[in-house]
PDB file of C-alpha atoms in Angstrom:
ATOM      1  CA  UNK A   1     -54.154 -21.020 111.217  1.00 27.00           C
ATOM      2  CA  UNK A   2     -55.316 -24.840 111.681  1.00 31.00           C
ATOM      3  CA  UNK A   3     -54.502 -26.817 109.043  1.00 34.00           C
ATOM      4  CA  UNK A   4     -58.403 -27.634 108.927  1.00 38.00           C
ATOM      5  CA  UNK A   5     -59.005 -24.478 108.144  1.00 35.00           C
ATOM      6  CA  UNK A   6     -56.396 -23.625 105.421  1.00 38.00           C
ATOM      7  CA  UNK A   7     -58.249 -22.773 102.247  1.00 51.00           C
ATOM      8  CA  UNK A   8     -57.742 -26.224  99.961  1.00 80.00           C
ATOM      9  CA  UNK A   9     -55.109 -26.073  97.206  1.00 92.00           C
ATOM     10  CA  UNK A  10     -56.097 -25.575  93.283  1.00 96.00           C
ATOM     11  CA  UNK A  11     -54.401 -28.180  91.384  1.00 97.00           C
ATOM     12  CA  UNK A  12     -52.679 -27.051  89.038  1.00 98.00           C
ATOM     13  CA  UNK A  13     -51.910 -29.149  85.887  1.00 98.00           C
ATOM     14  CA  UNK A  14     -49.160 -28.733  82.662  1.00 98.00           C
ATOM     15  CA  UNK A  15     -50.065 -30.916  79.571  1.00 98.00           C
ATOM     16  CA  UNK A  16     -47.048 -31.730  77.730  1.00 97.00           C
ATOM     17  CA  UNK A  17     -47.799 -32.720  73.473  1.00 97.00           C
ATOM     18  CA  UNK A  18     -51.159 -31.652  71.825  1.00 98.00           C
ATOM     19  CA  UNK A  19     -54.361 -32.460  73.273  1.00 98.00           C
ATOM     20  CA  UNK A  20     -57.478 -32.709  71.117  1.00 98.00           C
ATOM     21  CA  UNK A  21     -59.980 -30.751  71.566  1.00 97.00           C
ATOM     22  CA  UNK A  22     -63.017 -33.299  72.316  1.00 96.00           C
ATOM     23  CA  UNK A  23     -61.037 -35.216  74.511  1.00 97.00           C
ATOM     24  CA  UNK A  24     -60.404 -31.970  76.316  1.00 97.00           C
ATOM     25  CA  UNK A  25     -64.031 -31.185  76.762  1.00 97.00           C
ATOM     26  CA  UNK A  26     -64.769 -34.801  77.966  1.00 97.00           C
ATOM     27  CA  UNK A  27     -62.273 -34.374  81.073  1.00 97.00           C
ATOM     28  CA  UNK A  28     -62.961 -31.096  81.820  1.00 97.00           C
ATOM     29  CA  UNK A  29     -66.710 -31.967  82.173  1.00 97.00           C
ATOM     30  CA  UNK A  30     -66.009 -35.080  84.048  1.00 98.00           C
ATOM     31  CA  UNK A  31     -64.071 -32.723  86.272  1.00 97.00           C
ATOM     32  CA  UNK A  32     -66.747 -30.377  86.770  1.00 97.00           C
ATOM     33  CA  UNK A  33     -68.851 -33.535  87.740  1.00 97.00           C
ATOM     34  CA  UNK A  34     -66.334 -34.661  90.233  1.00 96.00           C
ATOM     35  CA  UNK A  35     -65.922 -30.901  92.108  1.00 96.00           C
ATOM     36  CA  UNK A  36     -69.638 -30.636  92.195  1.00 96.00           C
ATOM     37  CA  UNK A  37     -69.417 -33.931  94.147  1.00 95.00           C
ATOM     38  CA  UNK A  38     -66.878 -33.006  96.541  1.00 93.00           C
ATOM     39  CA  UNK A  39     -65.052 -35.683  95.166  1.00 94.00           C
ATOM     40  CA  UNK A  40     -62.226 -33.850  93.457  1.00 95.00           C
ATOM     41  CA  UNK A  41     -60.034 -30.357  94.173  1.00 95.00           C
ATOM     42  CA  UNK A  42     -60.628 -27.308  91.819  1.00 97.00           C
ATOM     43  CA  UNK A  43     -58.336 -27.487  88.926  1.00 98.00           C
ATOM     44  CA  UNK A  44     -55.878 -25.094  86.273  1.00 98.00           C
ATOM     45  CA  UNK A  45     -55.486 -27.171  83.462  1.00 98.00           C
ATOM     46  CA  UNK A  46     -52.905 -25.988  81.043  1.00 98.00           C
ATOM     47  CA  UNK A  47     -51.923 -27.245  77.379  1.00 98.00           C
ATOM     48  CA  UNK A  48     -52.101 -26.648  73.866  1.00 98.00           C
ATOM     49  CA  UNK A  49     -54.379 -27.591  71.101  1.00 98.00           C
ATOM     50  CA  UNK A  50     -53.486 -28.936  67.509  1.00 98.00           C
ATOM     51  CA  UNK A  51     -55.212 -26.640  64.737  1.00 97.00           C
ATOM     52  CA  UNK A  52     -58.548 -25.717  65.148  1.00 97.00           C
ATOM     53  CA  UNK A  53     -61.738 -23.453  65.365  1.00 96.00           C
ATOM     54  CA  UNK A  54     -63.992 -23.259  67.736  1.00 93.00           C
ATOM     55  CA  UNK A  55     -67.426 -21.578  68.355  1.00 89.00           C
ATOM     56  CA  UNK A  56     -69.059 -20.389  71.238  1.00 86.00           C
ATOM     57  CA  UNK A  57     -72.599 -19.618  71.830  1.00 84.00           C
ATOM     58  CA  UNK A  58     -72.963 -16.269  70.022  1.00 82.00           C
ATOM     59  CA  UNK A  59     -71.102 -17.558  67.301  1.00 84.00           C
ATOM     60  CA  UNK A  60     -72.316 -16.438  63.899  1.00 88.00           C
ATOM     61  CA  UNK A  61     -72.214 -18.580  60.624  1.00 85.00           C
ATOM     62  CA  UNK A  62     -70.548 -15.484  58.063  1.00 87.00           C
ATOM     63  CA  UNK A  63     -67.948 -14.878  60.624  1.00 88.00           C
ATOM     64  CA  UNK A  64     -65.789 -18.528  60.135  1.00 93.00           C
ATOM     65  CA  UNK A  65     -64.403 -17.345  56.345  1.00 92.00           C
ATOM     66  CA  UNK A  66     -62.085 -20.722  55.598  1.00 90.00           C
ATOM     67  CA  UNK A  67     -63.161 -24.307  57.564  1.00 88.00           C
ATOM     68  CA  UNK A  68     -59.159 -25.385  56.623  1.00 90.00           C
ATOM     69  CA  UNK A  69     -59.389 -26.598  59.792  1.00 96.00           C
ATOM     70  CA  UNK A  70     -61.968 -28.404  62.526  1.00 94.00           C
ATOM     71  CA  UNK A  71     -64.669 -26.861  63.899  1.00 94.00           C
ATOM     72  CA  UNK A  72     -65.987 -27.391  67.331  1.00 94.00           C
ATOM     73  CA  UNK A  73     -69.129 -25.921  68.950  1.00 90.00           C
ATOM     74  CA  UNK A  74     -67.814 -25.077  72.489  1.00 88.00           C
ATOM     75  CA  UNK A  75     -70.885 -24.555  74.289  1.00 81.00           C
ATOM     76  CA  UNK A  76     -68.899 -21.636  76.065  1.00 83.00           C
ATOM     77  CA  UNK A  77     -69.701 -17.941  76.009  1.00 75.00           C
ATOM     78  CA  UNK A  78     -68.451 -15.922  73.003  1.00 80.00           C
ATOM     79  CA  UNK A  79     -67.941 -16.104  69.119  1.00 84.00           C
ATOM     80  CA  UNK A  80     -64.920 -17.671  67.042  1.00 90.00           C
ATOM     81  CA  UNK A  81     -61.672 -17.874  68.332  1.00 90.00           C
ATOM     82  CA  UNK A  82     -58.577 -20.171  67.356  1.00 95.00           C
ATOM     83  CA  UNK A  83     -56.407 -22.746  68.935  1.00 97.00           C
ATOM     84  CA  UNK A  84     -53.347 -24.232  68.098  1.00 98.00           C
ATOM     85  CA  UNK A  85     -49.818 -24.815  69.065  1.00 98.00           C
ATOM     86  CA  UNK A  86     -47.724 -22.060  70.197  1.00 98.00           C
ATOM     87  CA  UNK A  87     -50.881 -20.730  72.218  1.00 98.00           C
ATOM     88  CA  UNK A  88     -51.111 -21.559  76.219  1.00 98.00           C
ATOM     89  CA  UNK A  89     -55.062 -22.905  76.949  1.00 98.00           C
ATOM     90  CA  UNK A  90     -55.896 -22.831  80.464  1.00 98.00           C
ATOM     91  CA  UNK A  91     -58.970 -24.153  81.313  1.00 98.00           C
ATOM     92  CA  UNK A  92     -60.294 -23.186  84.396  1.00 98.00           C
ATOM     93  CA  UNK A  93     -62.482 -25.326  87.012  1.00 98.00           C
ATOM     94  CA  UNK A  94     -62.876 -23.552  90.324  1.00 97.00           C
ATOM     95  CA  UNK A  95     -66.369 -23.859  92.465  1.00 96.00           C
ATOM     96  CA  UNK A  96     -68.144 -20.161  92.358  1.00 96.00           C
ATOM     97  CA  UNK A  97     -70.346 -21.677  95.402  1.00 94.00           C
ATOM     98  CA  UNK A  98     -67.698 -21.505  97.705  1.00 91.00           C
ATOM     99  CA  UNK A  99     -65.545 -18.334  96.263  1.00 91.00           C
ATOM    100  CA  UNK A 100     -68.845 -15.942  95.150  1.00 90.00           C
ATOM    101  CA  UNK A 101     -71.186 -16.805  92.457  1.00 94.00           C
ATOM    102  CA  UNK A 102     -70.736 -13.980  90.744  1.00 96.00           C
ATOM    103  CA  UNK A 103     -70.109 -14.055  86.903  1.00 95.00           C
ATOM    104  CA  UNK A 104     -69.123 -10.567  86.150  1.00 95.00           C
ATOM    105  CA  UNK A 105     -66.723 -10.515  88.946  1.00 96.00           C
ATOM    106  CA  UNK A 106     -65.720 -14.209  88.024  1.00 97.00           C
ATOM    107  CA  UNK A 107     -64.595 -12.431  84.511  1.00 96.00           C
ATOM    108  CA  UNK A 108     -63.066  -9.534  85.800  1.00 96.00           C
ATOM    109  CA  UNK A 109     -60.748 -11.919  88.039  1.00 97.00           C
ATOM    110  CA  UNK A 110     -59.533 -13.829  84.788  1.00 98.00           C
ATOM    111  CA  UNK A 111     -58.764 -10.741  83.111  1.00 97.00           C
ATOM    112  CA  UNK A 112     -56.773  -8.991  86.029  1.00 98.00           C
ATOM    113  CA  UNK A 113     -54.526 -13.065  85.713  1.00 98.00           C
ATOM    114  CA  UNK A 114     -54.160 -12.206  82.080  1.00 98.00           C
ATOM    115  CA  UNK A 115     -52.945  -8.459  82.634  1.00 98.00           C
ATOM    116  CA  UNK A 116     -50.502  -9.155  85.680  1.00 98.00           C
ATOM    117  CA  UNK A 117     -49.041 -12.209  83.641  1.00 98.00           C
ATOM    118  CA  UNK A 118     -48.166  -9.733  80.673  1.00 98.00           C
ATOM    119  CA  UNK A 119     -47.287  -7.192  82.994  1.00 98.00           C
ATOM    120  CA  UNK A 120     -44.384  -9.904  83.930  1.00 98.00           C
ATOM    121  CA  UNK A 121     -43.252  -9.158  80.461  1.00 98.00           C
ATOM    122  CA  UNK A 122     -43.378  -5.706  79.947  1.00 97.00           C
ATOM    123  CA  UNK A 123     -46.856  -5.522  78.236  1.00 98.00           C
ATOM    124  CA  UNK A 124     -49.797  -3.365  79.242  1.00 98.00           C
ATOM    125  CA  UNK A 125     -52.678  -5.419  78.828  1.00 97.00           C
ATOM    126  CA  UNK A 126     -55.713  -3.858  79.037  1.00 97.00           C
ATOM    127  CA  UNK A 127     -59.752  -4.398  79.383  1.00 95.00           C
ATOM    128  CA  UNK A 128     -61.885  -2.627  76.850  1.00 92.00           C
ATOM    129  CA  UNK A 129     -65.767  -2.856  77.108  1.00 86.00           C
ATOM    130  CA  UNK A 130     -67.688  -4.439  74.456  1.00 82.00           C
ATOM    131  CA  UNK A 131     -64.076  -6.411  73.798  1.00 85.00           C
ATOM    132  CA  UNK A 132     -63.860  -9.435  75.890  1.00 84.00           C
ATOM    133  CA  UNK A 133     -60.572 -10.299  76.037  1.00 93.00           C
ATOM    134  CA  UNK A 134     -57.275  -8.447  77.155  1.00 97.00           C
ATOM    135  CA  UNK A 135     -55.710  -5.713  74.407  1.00 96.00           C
ATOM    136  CA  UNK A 136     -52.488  -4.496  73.658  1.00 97.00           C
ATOM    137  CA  UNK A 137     -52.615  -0.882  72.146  1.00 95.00           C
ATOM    138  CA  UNK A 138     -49.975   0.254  69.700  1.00 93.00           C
ATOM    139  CA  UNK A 139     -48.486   3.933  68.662  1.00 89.00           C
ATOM    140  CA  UNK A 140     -50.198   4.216  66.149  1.00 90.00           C
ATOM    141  CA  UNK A 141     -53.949   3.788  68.183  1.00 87.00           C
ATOM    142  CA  UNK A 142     -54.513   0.238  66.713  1.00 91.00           C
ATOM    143  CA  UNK A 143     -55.478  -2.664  69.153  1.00 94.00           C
ATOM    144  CA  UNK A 144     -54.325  -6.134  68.883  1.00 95.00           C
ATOM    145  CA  UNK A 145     -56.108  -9.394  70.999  1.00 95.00           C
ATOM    146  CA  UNK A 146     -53.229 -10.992  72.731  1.00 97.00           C
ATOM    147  CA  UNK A 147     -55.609 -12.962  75.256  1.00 97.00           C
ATOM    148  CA  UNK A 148     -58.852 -14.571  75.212  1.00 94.00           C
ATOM    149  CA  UNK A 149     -61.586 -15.413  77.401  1.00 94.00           C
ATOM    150  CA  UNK A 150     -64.489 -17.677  77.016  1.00 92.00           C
ATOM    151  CA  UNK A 151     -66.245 -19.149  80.063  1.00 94.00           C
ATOM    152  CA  UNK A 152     -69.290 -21.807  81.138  1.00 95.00           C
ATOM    153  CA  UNK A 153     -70.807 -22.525  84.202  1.00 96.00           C
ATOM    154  CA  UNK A 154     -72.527 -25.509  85.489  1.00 96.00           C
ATOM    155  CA  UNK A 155     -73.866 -25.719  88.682  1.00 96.00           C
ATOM    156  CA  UNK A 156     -71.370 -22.565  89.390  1.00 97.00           C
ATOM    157  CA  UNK A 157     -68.445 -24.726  88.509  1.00 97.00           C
ATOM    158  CA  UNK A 158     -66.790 -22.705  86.026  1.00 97.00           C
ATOM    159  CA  UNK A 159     -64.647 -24.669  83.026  1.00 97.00           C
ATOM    160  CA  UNK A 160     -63.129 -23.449  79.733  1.00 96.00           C
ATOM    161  CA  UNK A 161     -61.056 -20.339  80.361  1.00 96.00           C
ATOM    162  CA  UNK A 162     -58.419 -18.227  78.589  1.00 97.00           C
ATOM    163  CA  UNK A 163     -55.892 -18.743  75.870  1.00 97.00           C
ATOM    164  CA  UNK A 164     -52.904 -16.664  75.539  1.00 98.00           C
ATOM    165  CA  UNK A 165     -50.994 -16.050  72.683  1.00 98.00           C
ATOM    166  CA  UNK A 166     -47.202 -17.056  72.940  1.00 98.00           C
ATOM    167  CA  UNK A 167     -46.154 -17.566  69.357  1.00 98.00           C
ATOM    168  CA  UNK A 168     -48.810 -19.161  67.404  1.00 98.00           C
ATOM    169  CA  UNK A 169     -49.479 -18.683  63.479  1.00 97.00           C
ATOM    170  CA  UNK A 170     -51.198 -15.462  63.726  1.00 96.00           C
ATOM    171  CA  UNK A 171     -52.234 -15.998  60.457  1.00 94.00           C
ATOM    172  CA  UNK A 172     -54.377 -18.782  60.904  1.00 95.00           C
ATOM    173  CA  UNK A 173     -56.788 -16.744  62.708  1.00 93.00           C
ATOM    174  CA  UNK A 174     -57.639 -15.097  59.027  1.00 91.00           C
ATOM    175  CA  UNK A 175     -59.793 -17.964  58.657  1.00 92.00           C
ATOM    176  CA  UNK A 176     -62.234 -16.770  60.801  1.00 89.00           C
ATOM    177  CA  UNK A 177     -63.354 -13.343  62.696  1.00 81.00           C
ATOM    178  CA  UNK A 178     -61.723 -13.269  65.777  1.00 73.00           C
ATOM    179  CA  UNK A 179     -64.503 -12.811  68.309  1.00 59.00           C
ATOM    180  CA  UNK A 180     -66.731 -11.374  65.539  1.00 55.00           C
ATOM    181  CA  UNK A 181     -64.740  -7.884  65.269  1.00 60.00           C
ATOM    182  CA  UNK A 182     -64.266  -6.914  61.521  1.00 64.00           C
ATOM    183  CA  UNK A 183     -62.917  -3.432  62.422  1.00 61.00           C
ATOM    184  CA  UNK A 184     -59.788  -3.179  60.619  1.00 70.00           C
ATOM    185  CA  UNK A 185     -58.021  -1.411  63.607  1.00 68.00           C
ATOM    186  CA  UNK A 186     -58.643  -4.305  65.692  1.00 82.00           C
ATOM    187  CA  UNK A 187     -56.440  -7.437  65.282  1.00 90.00           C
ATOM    188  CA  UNK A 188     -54.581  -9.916  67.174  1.00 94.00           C
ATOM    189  CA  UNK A 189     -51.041 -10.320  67.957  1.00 97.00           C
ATOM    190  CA  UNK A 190     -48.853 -12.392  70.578  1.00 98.00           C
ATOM    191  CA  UNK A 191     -45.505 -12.455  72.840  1.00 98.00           C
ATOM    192  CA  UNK A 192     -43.530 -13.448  70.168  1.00 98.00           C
ATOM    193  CA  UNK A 193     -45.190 -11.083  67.203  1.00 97.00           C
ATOM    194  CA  UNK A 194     -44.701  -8.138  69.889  1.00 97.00           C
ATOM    195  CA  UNK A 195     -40.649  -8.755  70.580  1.00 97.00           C
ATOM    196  CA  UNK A 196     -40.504 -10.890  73.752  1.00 96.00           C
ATOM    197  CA  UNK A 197     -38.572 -14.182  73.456  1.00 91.00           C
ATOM    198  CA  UNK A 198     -40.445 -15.726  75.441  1.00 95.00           C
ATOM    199  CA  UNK A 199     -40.617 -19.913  75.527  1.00 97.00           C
ATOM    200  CA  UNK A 200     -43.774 -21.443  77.270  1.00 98.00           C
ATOM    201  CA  UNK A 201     -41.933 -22.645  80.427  1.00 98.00           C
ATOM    202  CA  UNK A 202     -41.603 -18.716  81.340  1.00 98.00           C
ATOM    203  CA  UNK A 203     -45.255 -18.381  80.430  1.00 98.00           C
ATOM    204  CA  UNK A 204     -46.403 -20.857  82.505  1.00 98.00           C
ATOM    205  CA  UNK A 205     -44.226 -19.768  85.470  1.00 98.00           C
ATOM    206  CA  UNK A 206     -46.015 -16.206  84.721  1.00 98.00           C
ATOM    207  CA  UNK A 207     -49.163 -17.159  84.837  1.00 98.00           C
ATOM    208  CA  UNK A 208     -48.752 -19.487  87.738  1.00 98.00           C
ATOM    209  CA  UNK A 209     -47.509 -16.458  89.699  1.00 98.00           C
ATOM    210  CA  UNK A 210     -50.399 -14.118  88.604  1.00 98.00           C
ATOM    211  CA  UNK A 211     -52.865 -16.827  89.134  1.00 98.00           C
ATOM    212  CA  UNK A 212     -51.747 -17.245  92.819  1.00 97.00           C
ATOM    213  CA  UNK A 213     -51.691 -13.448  93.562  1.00 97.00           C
ATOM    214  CA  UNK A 214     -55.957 -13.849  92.290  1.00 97.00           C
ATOM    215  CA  UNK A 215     -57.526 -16.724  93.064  1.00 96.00           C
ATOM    216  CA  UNK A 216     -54.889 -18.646  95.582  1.00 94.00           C
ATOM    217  CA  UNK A 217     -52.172 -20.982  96.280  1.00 95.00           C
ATOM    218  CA  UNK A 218     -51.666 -23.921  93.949  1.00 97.00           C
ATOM    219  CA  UNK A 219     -50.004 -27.147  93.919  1.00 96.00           C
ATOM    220  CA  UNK A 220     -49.070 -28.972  90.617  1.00 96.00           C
ATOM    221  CA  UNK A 221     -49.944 -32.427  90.022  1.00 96.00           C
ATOM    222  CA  UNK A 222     -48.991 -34.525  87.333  1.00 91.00           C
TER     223      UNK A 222
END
C-alpha cells in the first residue's frame, strides 16, 4: 500500500504519577479541539487518578453516600463511578467522522477492548444489557464490575473512555453507588481482588494489544 494511503497512527500515551482530574479534562478537550482541526493525531491517553468521584450526566444526588473525597461533574454519559490509584484510565480521542459515527457501535468497540484485554488474563468479561460496563460472573451467580465505560462526543470526536480495575481500594467505591446499581448481587471487583498478580506494565501491554486488534495500529509518544 502507498504510504499516503496507510491509515494514520493513534498515539498512544502512558502517564507516569497521578494526574488530577481537572487538569485531565482541560487536555483532553484541548485535544478534541486540535483533532477536529486536523491539527493533531487521534489519541489513547492512559494514567491514573488520585482519589476521587465523579458524576456523569445521569448521575443522581442519593446515589454518592460519603463526599470523603472530590467530586467532579464529568459531563460524560453515565452515573457515579470512582477513580483512584491502582485503576488504569484510558481516555479515548479518536474522530467518529472518519471511522463511522455511530455511537452504539462506538460502545460496543470499547467493550469488545475491555473483554479481549481480560481475556489476556484468564477472565471472561462479559456485556450485560442495562449494565454498561464489562462483568465478571462468579459460582455462585453474583456479578462484579471490573471495567467501566463512560463516553462524550463533540463534534464526533469521542473523549473520556474506560477505567479498568487493576488493584484499587475496592472499598472506596462504598462511598457511592457504582453506576447507580443497589442490587446486592451486583458489585465490583478487580485483577488483583480476583487472583491475578498482575502489575500495570502487563496491563498496559494488554490493552495495547487488544486495542490494536479493534480500532488499529498505534505508536507511543511521550
Amino acid at each position: 500500500m502507498r504510504a499516503d494511503l496507510l491509515p494514520e497512527l493513534i498515539d498512544w500515551k502512558i502517564e507516569p504519577g497521578l494526574t488530577g482530574y481537572a487538569p485531565a479534562v482541560t487536555e483532553m478537550e484541548s485535544r478534541v479541539e486540535a483533532i477536529r482541526r486536523g491539527l493533531a493525531p487521534e489519541r489513547v491517553w492512559l494514567l491514573e487518578h488520585p482519589p476521587l468521584y465523579t458524576a456523569g450526566t445521569s448521575a443522581k444526588a442519593g446515589d454518592l453516600i460519603d463526599s470523603r473525597f472530590p467530586v467532579f461533574q464529568a459531563g460524560r454519559g453515565g452515573q457515579y463511578t470512582y477513580h483512584g490509584p491502582g485503576q488504569r484510565v484510558a481516555y479515548v480521542m479518536l474522530d467518529l467522522r472518519r471511522r463511522r459515527p455511530d455511537v452504539r457501535r462506538y460502545v460496543d468497540d470499547l467493550e469488545e477492548w475491555l473483554i479481549l484485554t481480560l481475556a489476556r488474563f484468564g477472565i471472561k468479561g462479559e456485556r450485560r444489557s442495562g449494565r454498561v460496563g464489562i462483568w465478571v460472573v462468579h459460582g455462585d451467580g453474583t456479578e462484579d464490575k471490573i471495567a467501566a465505560i463512560g463516553v462524550r462526543l463533540r463534534h464526533w470526536i469521542s473523549y473520556h473512555g474506560v477505567s479498568l480495575n487493576v488493584d484499587p481500594d475496592l472499598g472506596h467505591f462504598s462511598g457511592i453507588v457504582p453506576c447507580g446499581i443497589r442490587d446486592q448481587n451486583f458489585g465490583v471487583t478487580s485483577l488483583a481482588a480476583l487472583g491475578i498478580p498482575a502489575n500495570m506494565a502487563s496491563v498496559d501491554e494488554a490493552l495495547r494489544q487488544a486495542f490494536e486488534e479493534v480500532f488499529g495500529p498505534l505508536r507511543e509518544v511521550s
